[in-house]
Tab-separated table of C-alpha atoms and ligand atoms in Angstrom:
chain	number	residue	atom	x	y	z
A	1	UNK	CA	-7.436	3.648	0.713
A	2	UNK	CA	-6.317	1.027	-1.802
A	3	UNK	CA	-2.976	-0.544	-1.017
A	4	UNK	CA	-2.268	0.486	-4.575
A	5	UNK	CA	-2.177	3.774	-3.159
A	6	UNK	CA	-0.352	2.958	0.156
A	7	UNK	CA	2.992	1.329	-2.111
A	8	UNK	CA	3.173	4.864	-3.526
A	9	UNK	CA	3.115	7.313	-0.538
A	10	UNK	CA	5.910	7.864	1.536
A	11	UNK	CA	6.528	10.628	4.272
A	12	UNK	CA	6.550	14.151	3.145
A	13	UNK	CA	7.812	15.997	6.044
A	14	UNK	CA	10.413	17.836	5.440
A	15	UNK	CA	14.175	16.642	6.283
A	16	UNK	CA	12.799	13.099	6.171
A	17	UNK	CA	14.442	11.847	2.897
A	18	UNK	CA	15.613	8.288	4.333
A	19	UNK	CA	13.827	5.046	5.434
A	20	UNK	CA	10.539	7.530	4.889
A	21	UNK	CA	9.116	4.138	3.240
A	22	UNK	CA	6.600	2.491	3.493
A	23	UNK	CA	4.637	3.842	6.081
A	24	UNK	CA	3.610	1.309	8.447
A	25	UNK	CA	-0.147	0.765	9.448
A	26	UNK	CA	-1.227	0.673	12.406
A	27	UNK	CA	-4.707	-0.182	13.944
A	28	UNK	CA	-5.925	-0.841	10.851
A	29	UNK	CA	-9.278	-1.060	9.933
A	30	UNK	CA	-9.164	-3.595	6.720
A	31	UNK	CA	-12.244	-3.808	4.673
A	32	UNK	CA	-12.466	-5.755	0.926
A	33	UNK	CA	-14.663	-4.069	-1.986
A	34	UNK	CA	-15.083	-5.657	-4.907
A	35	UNK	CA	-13.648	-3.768	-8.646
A	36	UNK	CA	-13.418	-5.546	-11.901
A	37	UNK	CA	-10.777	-7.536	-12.930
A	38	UNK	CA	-8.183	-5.767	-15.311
A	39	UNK	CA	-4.949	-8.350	-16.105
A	40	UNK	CA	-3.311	-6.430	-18.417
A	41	UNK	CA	-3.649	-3.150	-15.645
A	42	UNK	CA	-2.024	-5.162	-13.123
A	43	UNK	CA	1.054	-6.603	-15.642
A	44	UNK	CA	1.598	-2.846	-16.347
A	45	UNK	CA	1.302	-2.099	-13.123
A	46	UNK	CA	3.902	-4.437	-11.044
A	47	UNK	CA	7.455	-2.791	-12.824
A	48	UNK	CA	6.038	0.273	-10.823
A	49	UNK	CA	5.171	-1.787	-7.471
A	50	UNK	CA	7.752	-1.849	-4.551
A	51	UNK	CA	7.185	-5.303	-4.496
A	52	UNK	CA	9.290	-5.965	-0.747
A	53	UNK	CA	6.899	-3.183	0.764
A	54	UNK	CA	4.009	-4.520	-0.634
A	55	UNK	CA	4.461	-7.861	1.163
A	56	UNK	CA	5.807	-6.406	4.530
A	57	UNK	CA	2.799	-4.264	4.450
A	58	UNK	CA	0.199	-7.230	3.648
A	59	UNK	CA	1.718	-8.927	6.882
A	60	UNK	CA	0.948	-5.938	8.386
A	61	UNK	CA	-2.565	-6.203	7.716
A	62	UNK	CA	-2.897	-10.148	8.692
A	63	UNK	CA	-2.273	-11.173	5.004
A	64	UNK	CA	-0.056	-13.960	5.105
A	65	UNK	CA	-0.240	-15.340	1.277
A	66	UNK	CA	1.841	-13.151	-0.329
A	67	UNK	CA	4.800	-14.652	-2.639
A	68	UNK	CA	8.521	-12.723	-1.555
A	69	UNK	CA	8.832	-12.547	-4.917
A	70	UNK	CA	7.241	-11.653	-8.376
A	71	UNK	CA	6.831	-15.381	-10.074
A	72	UNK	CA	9.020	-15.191	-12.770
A	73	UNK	CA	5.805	-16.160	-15.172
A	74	UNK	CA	3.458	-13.560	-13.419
A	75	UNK	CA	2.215	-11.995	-16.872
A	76	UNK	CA	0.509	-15.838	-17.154
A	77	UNK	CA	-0.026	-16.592	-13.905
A	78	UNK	CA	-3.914	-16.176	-13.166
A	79	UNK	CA	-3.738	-17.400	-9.819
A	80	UNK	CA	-1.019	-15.232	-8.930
A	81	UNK	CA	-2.607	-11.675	-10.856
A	82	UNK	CA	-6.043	-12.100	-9.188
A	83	UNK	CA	-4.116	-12.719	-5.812
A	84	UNK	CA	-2.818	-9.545	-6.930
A	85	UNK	CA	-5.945	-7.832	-7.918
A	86	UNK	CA	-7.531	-8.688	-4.486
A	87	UNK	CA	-4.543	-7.428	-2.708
A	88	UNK	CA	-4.065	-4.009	-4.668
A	89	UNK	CA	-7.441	-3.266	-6.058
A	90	UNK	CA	-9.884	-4.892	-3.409
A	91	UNK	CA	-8.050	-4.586	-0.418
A	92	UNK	CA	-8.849	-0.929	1.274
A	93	UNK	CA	-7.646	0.460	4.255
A	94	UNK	CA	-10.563	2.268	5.918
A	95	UNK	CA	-9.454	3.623	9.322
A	96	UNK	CA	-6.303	3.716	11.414
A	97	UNK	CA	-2.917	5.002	10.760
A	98	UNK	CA	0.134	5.274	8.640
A	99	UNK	CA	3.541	5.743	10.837
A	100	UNK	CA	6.726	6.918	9.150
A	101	UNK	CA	9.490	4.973	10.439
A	102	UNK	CA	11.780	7.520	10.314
A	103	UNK	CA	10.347	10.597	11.997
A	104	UNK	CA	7.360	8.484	13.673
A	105	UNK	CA	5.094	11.364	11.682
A	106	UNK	CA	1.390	9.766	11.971
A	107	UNK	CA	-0.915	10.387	9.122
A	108	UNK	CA	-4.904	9.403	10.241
A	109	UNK	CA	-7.167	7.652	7.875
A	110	UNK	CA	-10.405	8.609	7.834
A	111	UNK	CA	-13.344	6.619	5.971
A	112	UNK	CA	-10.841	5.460	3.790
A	113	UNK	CA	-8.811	9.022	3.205
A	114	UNK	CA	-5.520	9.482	4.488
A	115	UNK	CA	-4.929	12.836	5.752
A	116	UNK	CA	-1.574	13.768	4.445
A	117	UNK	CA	-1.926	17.537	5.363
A	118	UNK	CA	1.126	18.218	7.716
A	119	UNK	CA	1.546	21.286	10.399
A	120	UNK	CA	3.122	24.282	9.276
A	121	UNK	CA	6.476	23.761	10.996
A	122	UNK	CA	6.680	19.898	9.103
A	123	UNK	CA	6.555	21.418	5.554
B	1	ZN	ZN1	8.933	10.861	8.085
């Protein structure tokens, strides 16, 4: 799982409408692929990122290089988008867990999938 993907999910059981994001890793299994370089897909991109989870989430992971902030020239900023790229596009999540901090629900991830199935009794 991308952590494109991961700064859009948050917890879906139900009743759990407040700090249900983002879910937090744990024993994470971090592994980088390579994908082609799009700039202008990650300057669309970043008005839709949460840009505070993103970072908490990279420290997370052992990733210590990323800004607090969106540079205010990030559009132009090569260094900065293929930081970026590597961190949202390369950057997979291949086993472990995702723990809501609210309700502690655990979703597994599996060869890269997270299961976000919940029990009958959660929906
Ligand atoms: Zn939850």
């Amino acid at each position: 799982m991308r952590l494109i993907t991961h700064n859009m999910l948050q917890c879906h059981v139900k009743d759990c409408n407040t700090n249900n994001f983002p879910l937090r890793f744990e024993d994470a299994e971090v592994e980088l692929i390579e994908a082609d370089y799009n700039p202008t897909f990650l300057v669309n991109m970043l008005p839709k990122i949460e840009w505070e989870a993103l970072a908490n989430t990279a420290v997370q992971l052992g990733i210590n290089n990323v800004p607090s902030q969106v540079p205010e020239n990030a559009a132009e900023n090569e260094e900065f988008l293929k930081a970026l790229h590597n961190l949202l596009l390369e950057t997979h999540v291949q086993q472990g867990k995702m723990v809501c901090n609210n309700c502690q629900h655990v979703y597994n991830i599996k060869d890269g999938i997270p299961n976000m199935l919940l029990a009958e009794h959660e929906i």
